[in-house]
XYZ file of N, CA, C and O in Angstrom:
840
model
N 114.844 -46.620 -117.982
C 114.461 -47.590 -117.703
C 113.368 -47.615 -118.765
O 112.286 -47.108 -118.146
N 112.201 -48.589 -118.402
C 111.745 -48.652 -119.880
C 110.371 -49.517 -118.471
O 111.160 -49.533 -117.653
N 109.267 -49.194 -119.285
C 107.870 -49.484 -118.058
C 108.163 -51.479 -118.434
O 107.947 -51.893 -117.304
N 108.707 -52.018 -118.949
C 108.708 -52.854 -118.641
C 109.179 -53.493 -118.873
O 109.945 -54.700 -117.758
N 111.031 -52.834 -118.510
C 111.982 -53.891 -117.601
C 111.777 -52.687 -115.946
O 112.836 -54.145 -115.462
N 110.626 -52.531 -116.031
C 110.741 -51.920 -113.989
C 109.865 -53.209 -114.457
O 109.685 -54.005 -113.573
N 109.068 -53.577 -114.381
C 107.622 -53.758 -114.591
C 108.825 -55.863 -113.992
O 108.495 -57.321 -112.820
N 110.044 -56.309 -114.670
C 110.267 -56.908 -115.106
C 111.317 -57.411 -113.046
O 111.790 -58.759 -112.981
N 112.517 -55.882 -113.460
C 112.924 -55.635 -112.318
C 112.374 -55.650 -110.650
O 112.604 -56.883 -110.182
N 110.794 -55.517 -110.670
C 109.974 -55.834 -109.240
C 109.498 -56.897 -109.703
O 109.503 -57.791 -108.350
N 109.693 -57.797 -110.390
C 109.329 -59.316 -110.798
C 110.093 -60.278 -109.945
O 109.575 -60.739 -108.981
N 111.298 -60.140 -109.886
C 112.056 -60.907 -109.525
C 112.415 -59.752 -108.667
O 112.893 -61.200 -107.503
N 112.433 -58.885 -107.982
C 112.846 -58.697 -106.851
C 112.053 -59.657 -105.534
O 112.115 -60.120 -104.723
N 110.740 -59.557 -106.198
C 109.177 -60.344 -105.859
C 109.266 -61.622 -105.477
O 109.586 -62.256 -104.814
N 109.906 -62.394 -106.960
C 110.924 -63.618 -106.134
C 111.561 -63.782 -105.316
O 111.669 -64.971 -104.742
N 113.099 -62.573 -105.569
C 114.163 -62.924 -103.773
C 113.317 -63.162 -103.092
O 112.989 -64.115 -101.206
N 112.087 -62.313 -102.716
C 111.990 -62.174 -100.859
C 111.091 -63.858 -100.752
O 112.080 -64.032 -99.621
N 110.113 -64.209 -102.368
C 109.553 -65.026 -101.541
C 110.901 -66.693 -100.768
O 110.973 -68.172 -100.627
N 111.591 -66.019 -102.069
C 112.159 -68.174 -102.278
C 113.925 -67.513 -101.063
O 114.296 -68.442 -100.760
N 114.077 -66.567 -100.623
C 114.494 -66.169 -99.148
C 114.590 -66.459 -98.144
O 114.468 -67.341 -97.362
N 112.366 -66.370 -98.583
C 112.349 -67.152 -96.986
C 112.514 -68.572 -97.151
O 112.230 -68.808 -95.930
N 112.372 -69.356 -98.510
C 112.203 -70.474 -98.681
C 113.027 -70.839 -97.744
O 113.860 -71.685 -97.256
N 113.884 -70.125 -98.351
C 115.772 -70.564 -98.331
C 116.317 -71.071 -96.955
O 117.023 -71.713 -96.382
N 115.756 -70.049 -95.830
C 116.786 -69.034 -95.443
C 115.128 -70.238 -94.356
O 115.830 -70.772 -93.694
N 114.075 -70.471 -93.997
C 114.247 -71.515 -93.463
C 114.819 -73.149 -93.673
O 114.773 -73.674 -93.080
N 114.803 -73.190 -94.443
C 115.715 -74.707 -94.655
C 117.348 -74.969 -94.237
O 117.451 -75.645 -94.105
N 118.192 -73.157 -94.465
C 119.135 -73.386 -93.848
C 118.752 -73.574 -91.642
O 119.352 -74.174 -91.013
N 117.213 -72.657 -91.589
C 116.813 -72.768 -90.431
C 116.908 -74.279 -89.819
O 117.337 -74.607 -88.416
N 116.486 -75.156 -90.232
C 116.061 -77.189 -90.879
C 117.508 -77.617 -90.138
O 116.540 -78.631 -89.445
N 118.793 -77.438 -90.748
C 119.635 -78.147 -90.153
C 120.465 -77.943 -88.930
O 120.854 -76.777 -88.260
N 120.374 -79.391 -88.616
C 121.352 -78.868 -87.020
C 122.363 -78.867 -87.095
O 122.798 -78.797 -88.418
N 123.262 -78.699 -85.939
C 124.546 -78.068 -87.028
C 126.247 -79.211 -86.756
O 126.424 -79.242 -87.212
N 124.794 -81.377 -85.946
C 125.333 -82.069 -86.498
C 125.463 -82.200 -88.002
O 126.427 -82.336 -88.822
N 124.324 -81.284 -89.100
C 124.079 -82.353 -90.041
C 125.396 -80.419 -91.030
O 125.953 -81.018 -92.070
N 125.762 -79.440 -89.795
C 126.404 -78.806 -90.479
C 127.486 -78.809 -91.463
O 128.110 -78.584 -91.368
N 128.255 -79.807 -89.836
C 129.298 -79.810 -89.655
C 129.792 -80.529 -90.698
O 130.603 -81.067 -91.434
N 128.395 -82.221 -90.212
C 129.983 -83.549 -91.240
C 128.774 -83.257 -92.997
O 129.785 -83.938 -93.653
N 128.162 -82.529 -93.008
C 128.439 -81.850 -95.041
C 129.177 -80.704 -95.116
O 129.406 -80.393 -96.499
N 128.946 -80.286 -94.302
C 129.946 -78.810 -94.845
C 131.920 -79.128 -94.875
O 132.197 -79.125 -95.510
N 131.911 -80.587 -93.965
C 133.187 -81.487 -94.302
C 133.264 -81.505 -96.217
O 134.522 -81.303 -96.133
N 132.370 -82.646 -96.181
C 132.718 -83.041 -97.825
C 132.026 -81.605 -98.360
O 132.775 -81.162 -99.684
N 131.751 -80.291 -98.223
C 131.959 -79.470 -99.105
C 133.368 -78.052 -98.790
O 134.267 -78.991 -100.608
N 134.014 -78.781 -98.444
C 135.364 -78.600 -98.270
C 136.008 -79.045 -98.609
O 137.508 -78.536 -99.231
N 136.271 -80.288 -98.169
C 136.681 -81.175 -98.960
C 137.276 -81.565 -100.558
O 138.118 -80.993 -101.215
N 135.532 -80.904 -101.045
C 135.105 -81.302 -102.983
C 136.484 -79.794 -103.511
O 136.464 -79.503 -104.052
N 135.829 -78.702 -102.455
C 136.642 -77.392 -102.533
C 137.901 -77.520 -103.513
O 138.644 -77.046 -104.063
N 138.431 -78.039 -101.310
C 140.207 -77.508 -101.661
C 140.774 -78.690 -103.012
O 142.051 -77.946 -103.088
N 140.244 -79.795 -103.620
C 139.709 -80.061 -103.786
C 140.569 -79.537 -106.014
O 141.000 -80.620 -107.120
N 139.616 -78.554 -105.569
C 139.564 -78.369 -107.436
C 140.033 -77.103 -107.931
O 141.108 -77.023 -107.042
N 140.753 -77.021 -109.468
C 141.960 -76.607 -110.210
C 141.806 -74.883 -109.552
O 142.789 -73.792 -109.777
N 140.526 -74.795 -109.380
C 140.188 -73.323 -108.666
C 141.070 -72.313 -107.362
O 141.756 -72.039 -107.210
N 140.885 -73.202 -106.411
C 142.333 -73.334 -104.857
C 143.240 -73.814 -105.210
O 144.284 -72.623 -104.791
N 143.387 -74.511 -106.405
C 145.245 -74.840 -106.321
C 145.542 -74.127 -107.102
O 147.167 -73.767 -106.220
N 145.271 -72.744 -107.658
C 146.017 -72.239 -108.276
C 145.802 -71.106 -107.727
O 146.613 -70.267 -108.728
N 144.880 -70.755 -107.600
C 145.041 -69.546 -106.591
C 146.584 -69.601 -105.221
O 146.013 -70.105 -104.946
N 146.573 -67.685 -105.232
C 147.323 -67.358 -104.698
C 147.079 -67.028 -103.593
O 147.663 -66.773 -102.493
N 146.545 -65.234 -103.297
C 145.184 -64.909 -102.732
C 144.026 -65.094 -102.813
O 143.482 -65.253 -103.661
N 143.402 -65.963 -101.568
C 142.166 -66.002 -101.809
C 141.558 -65.418 -100.625
O 141.700 -65.454 -99.408
N 140.027 -64.917 -100.535
C 139.230 -64.569 -99.500
C 137.461 -65.033 -99.288
O 137.087 -65.758 -99.802
N 138.359 -65.571 -98.137
C 137.152 -67.245 -98.072
C 135.796 -66.183 -96.570
O 136.067 -64.739 -96.674
N 135.051 -66.373 -95.668
C 134.524 -65.772 -95.291
C 134.186 -66.530 -93.987
O 134.401 -67.628 -94.093
N 133.523 -66.115 -92.720
C 133.286 -66.431 -92.258
C 131.959 -67.180 -92.001
O 130.947 -65.609 -91.552
N 131.266 -67.637 -91.541
C 130.020 -68.165 -91.519
C 128.754 -67.878 -90.461
O 129.569 -67.606 -89.350
N 128.058 -68.240 -91.219
C 126.898 -67.029 -89.921
C 125.821 -68.952 -89.584
O 126.489 -69.688 -90.273
N 125.037 -68.340 -89.366
C 124.635 -70.163 -89.159
C 123.958 -70.550 -90.430
O 123.411 -69.579 -90.977
N 123.756 -71.852 -90.429
C 123.266 -72.498 -91.418
C 124.680 -72.472 -92.770
O 124.090 -73.312 -93.936
N 125.646 -71.667 -92.676
C 126.205 -71.059 -93.536
C 127.854 -72.605 -93.608
O 128.579 -73.019 -92.492
N 127.888 -72.811 -95.208
C 129.006 -73.829 -95.209
C 130.451 -73.296 -94.251
O 130.884 -71.996 -94.937
N 130.500 -74.590 -93.716
C 131.607 -73.803 -92.843
C 133.041 -73.431 -93.785
O 132.551 -74.334 -94.486
N 133.825 -73.231 -92.891
C 135.487 -72.761 -93.946
C 136.521 -72.988 -93.861
O 137.784 -73.029 -93.579
N 136.291 -73.394 -92.068
C 138.361 -73.439 -90.964
C 138.704 -74.360 -91.683
O 140.027 -74.272 -92.189
N 138.475 -76.399 -92.682
C 139.291 -77.373 -93.459
C 140.037 -76.465 -94.269
O 141.269 -76.011 -94.091
N 138.872 -74.982 -94.840
C 139.597 -73.764 -96.166
C 140.593 -73.573 -95.951
O 142.090 -73.256 -96.276
N 140.619 -72.005 -94.531
C 142.051 -71.283 -93.841
C 142.776 -72.241 -93.356
O 143.948 -72.817 -93.752
N 142.677 -73.776 -92.730
C 143.957 -75.263 -92.466
C 144.442 -74.629 -93.770
O 145.704 -74.893 -93.353
N 144.244 -75.364 -94.322
C 144.509 -76.157 -95.221
C 145.473 -74.162 -96.502
O 147.111 -75.300 -96.758
N 144.814 -73.432 -96.831
C 145.212 -72.827 -97.043
C 146.837 -71.770 -96.582
O 147.858 -71.619 -97.183
N 146.565 -72.147 -95.414
C 147.546 -71.131 -93.942
C 148.982 -72.245 -94.690
O 150.364 -71.770 -94.802
N 148.474 -74.162 -94.242
C 149.328 -74.169 -94.447
C 149.986 -74.157 -96.963
O 151.425 -74.588 -96.358
N 149.143 -74.685 -97.343
C 149.971 -74.257 -98.504
C 150.785 -72.578 -98.651
O 150.976 -72.679 -99.860
N 150.805 -71.422 -97.832
C 151.064 -70.308 -97.684
C 150.355 -70.005 -99.023
O 151.631 -69.029 -99.488
N 148.967 -69.889 -99.215
C 148.824 -69.127 -99.890
C 148.726 -67.576 -98.696
O 148.449 -67.655 -98.148
N 148.153 -66.481 -99.826
C 147.252 -65.513 -98.367
C 145.393 -65.586 -98.634
O 145.363 -65.919 -99.460
N 145.542 -65.113 -97.606
C 144.115 -65.721 -96.717
C 143.741 -64.690 -96.159
O 144.391 -64.116 -95.654
N 141.832 -64.174 -97.337
C 141.498 -63.073 -96.140
C 140.233 -63.189 -96.482
O 139.440 -63.893 -96.511
N 139.731 -61.921 -95.433
C 138.838 -61.792 -94.720
C 137.281 -60.105 -95.176
O 138.524 -59.989 -94.233
N 136.111 -60.496 -95.095
C 135.989 -58.842 -95.447
C 135.888 -58.713 -93.745
O 135.675 -59.509 -93.505
N 135.912 -57.133 -93.388
C 135.389 -56.833 -92.948
C 133.504 -56.313 -92.214
O 133.434 -55.593 -93.184
N 133.156 -55.918 -92.006
C 132.085 -55.540 -91.340
C 132.338 -53.773 -91.933
O 130.748 -53.607 -91.918
N 132.621 -53.332 -91.647
C 132.926 -51.596 -91.714
C 132.859 -51.196 -93.009
O 133.801 -51.364 -93.743
N 132.166 -51.142 -93.841
C 131.661 -51.169 -95.168
C 131.487 -49.745 -95.459
O 131.321 -48.798 -95.345
N 132.934 -49.173 -96.767
C 132.455 -47.198 -97.121
C 131.776 -48.121 -98.863
O 132.804 -48.921 -99.364
N 131.010 -47.698 -98.541
C 129.736 -47.516 -100.229
C 129.293 -48.936 -100.335
O 129.545 -49.546 -98.784
N 129.728 -49.376 -100.565
C 128.378 -51.187 -101.048
C 130.377 -52.169 -101.244
O 129.394 -53.492 -101.238
N 131.447 -51.669 -101.461
C 132.894 -52.765 -101.925
C 133.492 -53.360 -99.862
O 133.742 -52.057 -99.727
N 133.277 -54.600 -99.820
C 133.614 -54.743 -98.774
C 135.687 -55.074 -98.876
O 135.416 -54.716 -100.573
N 135.950 -54.834 -97.480
C 137.722 -54.039 -97.427
C 137.417 -55.551 -96.726
O 136.441 -55.946 -95.935
N 139.280 -55.971 -97.399
C 139.897 -57.727 -96.773
C 141.002 -57.183 -96.156
O 142.295 -56.800 -96.151
N 141.215 -57.944 -94.939
C 142.188 -57.994 -94.478
C 142.458 -59.431 -94.429
O 141.528 -60.568 -93.894
N 143.972 -59.760 -94.016
C 144.430 -60.889 -95.057
C 145.145 -61.466 -92.244
O 145.723 -60.707 -92.119
N 145.320 -62.245 -92.693
C 145.303 -63.460 -91.270
C 146.433 -64.375 -91.469
O 146.290 -65.095 -92.558
N 147.356 -64.410 -90.536
C 148.497 -65.484 -90.862
C 148.057 -66.562 -90.041
O 148.811 -68.347 -90.131
N 147.002 -66.684 -89.268
C 146.434 -68.053 -87.974
C 144.558 -67.670 -87.669
O 144.426 -66.285 -88.274
N 144.057 -68.621 -87.416
C 142.884 -69.504 -87.069
C 142.662 -67.833 -86.174
O 141.432 -67.073 -85.257
N 143.722 -67.559 -85.330
C 143.549 -66.388 -83.511
C 143.039 -65.261 -84.269
O 143.236 -64.757 -83.119
N 143.360 -64.505 -85.306
C 143.346 -63.671 -85.736
C 142.665 -63.269 -86.140
O 141.189 -61.756 -86.475
N 140.814 -63.793 -85.913
C 139.769 -63.376 -86.132
C 139.145 -63.295 -84.667
O 139.113 -63.772 -84.017
N 138.114 -62.275 -84.634
C 137.580 -61.750 -83.464
C 136.206 -60.960 -83.634
O 136.034 -60.754 -85.258
N 134.905 -61.883 -82.824
C 133.725 -60.944 -83.157
C 133.911 -59.868 -84.026
O 134.185 -58.914 -82.918
N 133.558 -58.691 -85.584
C 133.059 -58.181 -85.251
C 131.862 -57.506 -84.656
O 131.582 -58.271 -83.887
N 131.978 -55.742 -84.670
C 129.991 -56.420 -85.266
C 129.087 -56.063 -85.550
O 127.731 -56.255 -84.175
N 128.658 -56.598 -85.853
C 127.798 -57.573 -86.395
C 128.081 -59.185 -85.886
O 126.872 -59.682 -86.073
N 128.237 -59.391 -85.016
C 129.009 -60.852 -84.333
C 129.383 -61.802 -85.415
O 130.005 -62.762 -84.922
N 130.475 -61.504 -86.173
C 130.491 -62.333 -86.785
C 131.968 -62.253 -87.211
O 132.747 -61.158 -87.618
N 132.620 -63.258 -87.284
C 134.145 -63.535 -86.720
C 134.235 -62.216 -88.507
O 134.684 -63.083 -89.193
N 136.260 -61.589 -87.582
C 136.597 -60.650 -88.486
C 138.097 -60.955 -88.434
O 137.869 -60.482 -86.894
N 139.236 -60.407 -89.198
C 140.506 -59.799 -88.814
C 140.446 -58.427 -87.644
O 139.674 -57.470 -88.625
N 141.534 -58.897 -87.448
C 141.799 -57.254 -86.362
C 142.241 -56.202 -87.392
O 142.943 -56.810 -88.525
N 142.294 -55.357 -86.392
C 142.724 -53.961 -87.272
C 144.782 -53.951 -88.078
O 145.381 -53.614 -88.220
N 144.894 -54.498 -86.888
C 147.280 -55.228 -86.533
C 146.805 -56.053 -87.382
O 148.242 -56.046 -88.446
N 146.054 -56.625 -88.578
C 146.501 -57.268 -90.177
C 145.883 -56.648 -91.418
O 145.826 -55.439 -91.635
N 147.226 -57.628 -92.737
C 147.199 -57.175 -93.505
C 146.024 -56.034 -94.351
O 145.595 -57.898 -94.278
N 145.558 -54.782 -95.041
C 144.672 -54.587 -95.624
C 145.123 -55.209 -96.963
O 146.440 -55.145 -98.161
N 144.160 -56.249 -97.505
C 144.794 -56.585 -99.429
C 143.737 -55.715 -99.866
O 142.106 -55.640 -100.156
N 144.047 -55.399 -101.022
C 143.371 -54.274 -101.793
C 142.482 -55.652 -103.035
O 142.968 -56.541 -103.462
N 141.532 -55.062 -102.660
C 140.141 -56.523 -103.623
C 140.656 -56.585 -105.282
O 140.016 -57.758 -105.816
N 141.264 -56.422 -105.919
C 141.962 -56.502 -107.392
C 143.308 -57.192 -106.957
O 143.640 -57.752 -108.652
N 143.717 -57.255 -105.513
C 144.921 -58.724 -105.849
C 144.190 -59.684 -105.311
O 144.932 -60.686 -105.393
N 143.180 -59.851 -105.080
C 142.126 -60.791 -104.403
C 142.132 -61.920 -105.685
O 141.106 -61.663 -107.076
N 143.016 -63.547 -105.926
C 142.208 -64.211 -106.634
C 141.373 -64.974 -106.778
O 140.508 -65.605 -107.904
N 141.181 -65.235 -105.796
C 139.387 -66.249 -105.538
C 138.870 -66.121 -104.569
O 139.354 -65.858 -103.581
N 137.318 -65.676 -104.989
C 136.381 -65.286 -103.511
C 135.864 -66.876 -103.900
O 135.364 -67.520 -104.362
N 135.928 -66.855 -102.196
C 134.541 -68.479 -101.791
C 133.480 -66.915 -101.488
O 133.924 -66.819 -100.103
N 132.328 -67.238 -101.696
C 131.351 -66.547 -101.539
C 129.482 -67.632 -100.752
O 130.316 -68.481 -101.759
N 129.433 -67.207 -100.277
C 128.466 -67.924 -98.880
C 127.341 -67.293 -100.146
O 127.373 -66.552 -101.020
N 125.636 -67.813 -100.285
C 124.949 -67.185 -100.403
C 123.025 -68.549 -99.674
O 123.826 -69.267 -99.495
N 122.502 -67.748 -100.022
C 121.557 -68.715 -99.832
C 120.947 -69.580 -100.551
O 120.337 -70.447 -99.949
N 120.771 -68.882 -101.958
C 120.760 -69.574 -103.237
C 121.679 -70.259 -104.287
O 122.522 -68.298 -104.989
N 121.730 -70.749 -104.975
C 122.746 -70.810 -105.926
C 121.708 -71.932 -106.534
O 120.768 -72.984 -106.480
N 121.745 -71.003 -108.157
C 121.584 -72.271 -109.701
C 122.316 -73.741 -109.760
O 123.970 -72.059 -111.195
N 122.931 -74.275 -111.167
C 123.558 -74.812 -111.920
C 124.655 -73.859 -112.358
O 125.598 -73.938 -112.519
N 123.623 -72.562 -112.559
C 124.959 -72.195 -114.161
C 125.192 -70.979 -113.260
O 125.711 -70.191 -113.954
N 125.091 -71.230 -112.510
C 126.137 -70.420 -111.542
C 124.898 -68.764 -110.694
O 125.702 -68.394 -110.681
N 124.072 -68.304 -110.618
C 123.154 -67.640 -110.190
C 123.205 -67.475 -108.341
O 122.891 -68.606 -108.489
N 123.023 -66.269 -108.485
C 123.421 -66.464 -106.687
C 122.415 -66.530 -106.566
O 122.267 -64.471 -106.738
N 122.013 -66.226 -105.020
C 120.504 -65.630 -104.399
C 121.850 -65.458 -102.456
O 121.523 -66.376 -102.033
N 121.920 -64.401 -101.930
C 121.814 -63.061 -101.038
C 121.203 -63.627 -100.251
O 119.909 -63.347 -100.975
N 121.524 -62.481 -99.367
C 120.191 -61.770 -98.152
C 120.057 -60.721 -98.415
O 119.164 -60.114 -97.879
N 120.213 -60.070 -100.230
C 119.363 -58.642 -99.765
C 120.412 -57.741 -100.098
O 120.237 -56.711 -100.395
N 121.812 -57.547 -99.702
C 122.714 -56.296 -99.316
C 123.653 -56.355 -100.239
O 123.249 -54.058 -100.433
N 123.476 -57.140 -101.636
C 124.215 -56.423 -102.466
C 125.800 -55.965 -102.174
O 126.309 -56.198 -102.871
N 126.992 -56.345 -101.401
C 128.124 -56.126 -100.753
C 128.849 -57.026 -101.458
O 129.331 -56.327 -102.336
N 128.663 -57.893 -102.168
C 129.449 -59.266 -102.206
C 129.470 -58.568 -104.123
O 130.083 -58.875 -104.337
N 128.335 -58.584 -104.129
C 127.859 -58.122 -105.839
C 128.268 -57.225 -106.179
O 129.165 -57.304 -107.338
N 128.765 -55.992 -105.706
C 129.007 -54.919 -105.755
C 131.154 -54.757 -105.662
O 131.356 -54.411 -106.038
N 130.518 -56.085 -104.471
C 133.188 -56.106 -104.735
C 132.853 -57.420 -105.373
O 134.653 -56.633 -106.292
N 132.446 -57.999 -105.773
C 132.832 -59.107 -107.047
C 132.913 -58.296 -108.247
O 134.474 -58.473 -109.290
N 132.583 -57.199 -108.797
C 132.210 -56.200 -109.957
C 133.517 -55.447 -109.830
O 133.715 -54.926 -111.002
N 133.962 -55.163 -108.427
C 135.190 -54.078 -108.806
C 136.208 -55.135 -108.814
O 137.958 -54.149 -108.281
N 136.243 -56.496 -108.535
C 137.833 -56.963 -108.481
C 138.102 -57.049 -109.885
O 137.736 -56.882 -110.602
N 139.406 -57.705 -109.792
C 140.413 -57.767 -111.190
C 139.493 -58.497 -112.510
O 139.164 -59.686 -111.446
N 139.369 -58.210 -113.096
C 139.498 -59.320 -114.152
C 140.106 -60.663 -114.688
O 138.587 -61.806 -115.047
N 140.462 -60.794 -113.796
C 141.008 -62.335 -113.511
C 141.150 -63.265 -112.463
O 141.062 -64.055 -112.787
N 140.434 -62.361 -111.907
C 139.443 -62.924 -111.132
C 138.811 -63.832 -110.444
O 137.348 -64.068 -111.634
N 138.218 -65.115 -109.477
C 137.297 -66.480 -110.352
C 136.502 -66.560 -108.895
O 136.869 -65.746 -107.957
N 135.511 -67.029 -108.441
C 134.724 -66.727 -107.568
C 133.816 -68.091 -107.630
O 132.987 -68.569 -108.215
N 133.156 -68.315 -106.322
C 133.400 -70.786 -106.110
C 131.895 -70.027 -105.333
O 132.710 -69.677 -103.759
N 131.335 -70.248 -105.357
C 130.384 -70.440 -103.804
C 129.943 -71.336 -103.783
O 130.220 -72.661 -104.263
N 129.801 -71.020 -102.200
C 129.844 -72.862 -101.138
C 128.665 -73.342 -101.256
O 127.307 -72.203 -100.406
N 127.685 -74.318 -100.522
C 126.559 -74.747 -100.507
C 126.008 -75.073 -100.349
O 126.735 -76.556 -100.992
N 125.264 -75.947 -99.538
C 124.757 -77.917 -99.184
C 123.600 -77.789 -100.453
O 123.467 -77.074 -100.940
N 123.601 -79.106 -100.516
C 122.590 -79.580 -101.500
C 121.378 -79.088 -102.164
O 120.471 -78.838 -103.105
N 120.851 -79.094 -100.490
C 119.030 -78.519 -100.423
C 119.321 -76.662 -101.392
O 118.029 -76.063 -100.338
N 120.054 -76.227 -101.046
C 120.265 -74.722 -101.702
C 120.125 -74.747 -102.674
O 120.261 -73.305 -103.562
N 120.648 -76.131 -103.852
C 120.538 -75.783 -104.768
C 119.293 -75.964 -105.637
O 117.959 -76.433 -105.587
N 119.243 -74.546 -106.313
C 117.711 -74.017 -106.518
C 117.655 -74.186 -108.788
O 118.764 -73.305 -108.806
N 117.092 -74.297 -109.666
C 116.455 -73.858 -110.309
C 117.238 -73.604 -111.593
O 118.081 -73.719 -111.861
N 116.357 -72.538 -110.912
C 116.426 -71.027 -111.339
C 116.096 -70.200 -110.502
O 115.323 -70.740 -109.545
N 116.592 -68.825 -110.655
C 116.866 -67.637 -110.283
C 116.727 -66.409 -110.114
O 117.104 -66.552 -111.992
N 115.859 -65.977 -110.164
C 115.703 -64.563 -111.135
C 116.736 -63.868 -111.173
O 117.041 -63.701 -109.417
N 117.769 -63.174 -111.881
C 118.226 -61.622 -111.432
C 118.131 -60.244 -111.872
O 116.906 -60.369 -113.200
N 118.660 -59.793 -111.042
C 119.246 -57.989 -112.219
C 120.198 -57.637 -112.951
O 121.202 -58.764 -112.554
N 120.565 -56.408 -113.454
C 121.451 -56.189 -113.816
C 123.255 -56.091 -112.774
O 124.302 -56.260 -113.079
N 122.905 -56.222 -111.720
C 123.234 -55.775 -110.461
C 123.846 -57.878 -109.740
O 124.626 -57.285 -108.759
N 123.630 -57.897 -110.211
C 124.168 -60.383 -109.624
C 125.109 -60.326 -110.771
O 124.985 -59.781 -112.088
N 125.772 -61.076 -110.006
C 127.199 -61.398 -110.674
C 126.713 -62.522 -110.205
O 126.710 -63.668 -109.341
N 127.303 -63.983 -110.953
C 127.026 -64.971 -111.217
C 129.348 -65.390 -111.108
O 129.292 -64.981 -110.775
N 129.241 -66.752 -110.475
C 129.427 -68.090 -109.725
C 130.133 -68.241 -111.203
O 129.625 -68.821 -112.119
N 131.892 -68.978 -110.808
C 132.431 -69.744 -111.699
C 132.815 -70.969 -111.698
O 132.344 -71.597 -112.328
N 132.241 -71.379 -110.612
C 132.116 -72.781 -109.415
C 130.395 -72.519 -108.502
O 130.962 -71.720 -108.174
N 130.194 -73.965 -108.881
C 129.225 -73.629 -107.131
C 128.945 -75.335 -107.051
O 128.996 -75.654 -107.344
N 130.413 -75.486 -105.501
C 130.023 -76.430 -104.687
C 129.350 -77.218 -103.574
O 128.805 -76.169 -102.713
N 129.227 -78.181 -103.339
C 127.805 -78.730 -102.915
C 129.133 -80.086 -101.684
O 129.830 -80.762 -102.283
N 128.119 -80.665 -101.045
C 128.902 -81.887 -100.657
C 128.957 -83.123 -101.766
O 129.249 -83.973 -101.057
N 128.691 -82.986 -102.404
C 127.450 -84.105 -102.978
C 127.926 -84.631 -104.862
O 128.340 -85.073 -105.306
N 128.475 -81.763 -105.145
C 128.475 -82.252 -106.583
C 129.170 -81.147 -107.279
O 129.342 -80.029 -106.067
N 129.878 -81.289 -108.278
C 130.787 -79.405 -108.161
C 129.226 -79.013 -109.337
O 129.866 -79.803 -110.994
N 128.765 -78.339 -109.466
C 128.708 -77.834 -110.300
C 128.886 -76.666 -111.633
O 130.152 -75.542 -111.264
N 129.125 -76.055 -112.417
C 130.169 -74.853 -113.503
C 130.152 -74.117 -113.600
O 130.660 -73.839 -113.658
N 128.487 -73.347 -113.190
C 128.610 -72.170 -113.539
C 129.244 -71.688 -113.981
O 129.048 -72.832 -115.882
N 129.853 -71.062 -114.719
C 130.375 -70.154 -115.900
C 132.341 -71.039 -116.006
O 132.379 -70.816 -117.327
N 132.366 -71.029 -115.028
C 133.428 -72.461 -115.722
C 134.623 -71.910 -116.060
O 134.942 -72.406 -117.278
N 134.720 -70.772 -115.951
C 136.063 -69.622 -116.360
C 137.857 -70.236 -116.024
O 137.347 -71.050 -115.860
N 138.630 -70.530 -117.395
C 139.970 -71.030 -116.696
C 140.146 -70.756 -115.393
O 140.127 -69.331 -114.700
N 141.683 -71.457 -114.927
C 141.700 -71.221 -113.462
C 143.146 -70.894 -113.396
O 143.634 -70.780 -112.274
N 143.496 -69.771 -114.996
C 145.064 -70.295 -114.620
C 145.101 -68.142 -113.792
O 146.300 -67.476 -113.685
N 144.025 -67.851 -113.420
C 143.900 -66.119 -113.677
C 145.123 -65.923 -113.389
O 145.646 -64.715 -113.055
N 145.119 -65.091 -115.156
C 146.105 -64.396 -116.041
C 145.431 -62.838 -116.093
O 144.496 -63.078 -116.054
N 146.088 -61.985 -116.070
C 145.192 -60.741 -116.593
C 145.018 -61.223 -116.916
O 145.230 -61.536 -118.787
N 143.704 -60.053 -117.920
C 143.103 -60.285 -119.408
C 143.167 -58.517 -119.273
O 142.925 -57.815 -118.667
């Protein structure tokens, strides 16, 4: 790696740290009532999207404090007879493992306190997932995502099938016009907020093998 590239990567990392602090503060300032109210709108908008409607296997996340709720999506997806899976907290390497559930009762607090499927649930290979619903601290209109810094989602999305798609869920104040990126970062196909749907990569939603 050239000296200039190293400097650029270092600059991006520094900007990410600053943005994480700012966006975490914004998230903490939201009340539970506001999260629930806005979250209903985000989920409703997502459920109307072709990405959701065309997907057969959907990877959801169980929200931590301040993230967009996903319960309405879970209920709708199970009613629509889609395969719904969640990531596990035990990670081998940097790629997340997923298990499918058939009811909300199969989610229990994991070792990090985040709800996840029990060991009795069926494992779903990452390359079998059509649609990844992805949380984040911040997103840009062109599909860039700022996570919490672990890099697990980025590594997982890179390991997924080329036909898979990814949609970020966010509140309006998580949208940043420009985000610093590194080669490890993976862009979203779409970002859905309570008031708008941002295009991101906006690849087709047929989930065909490519």
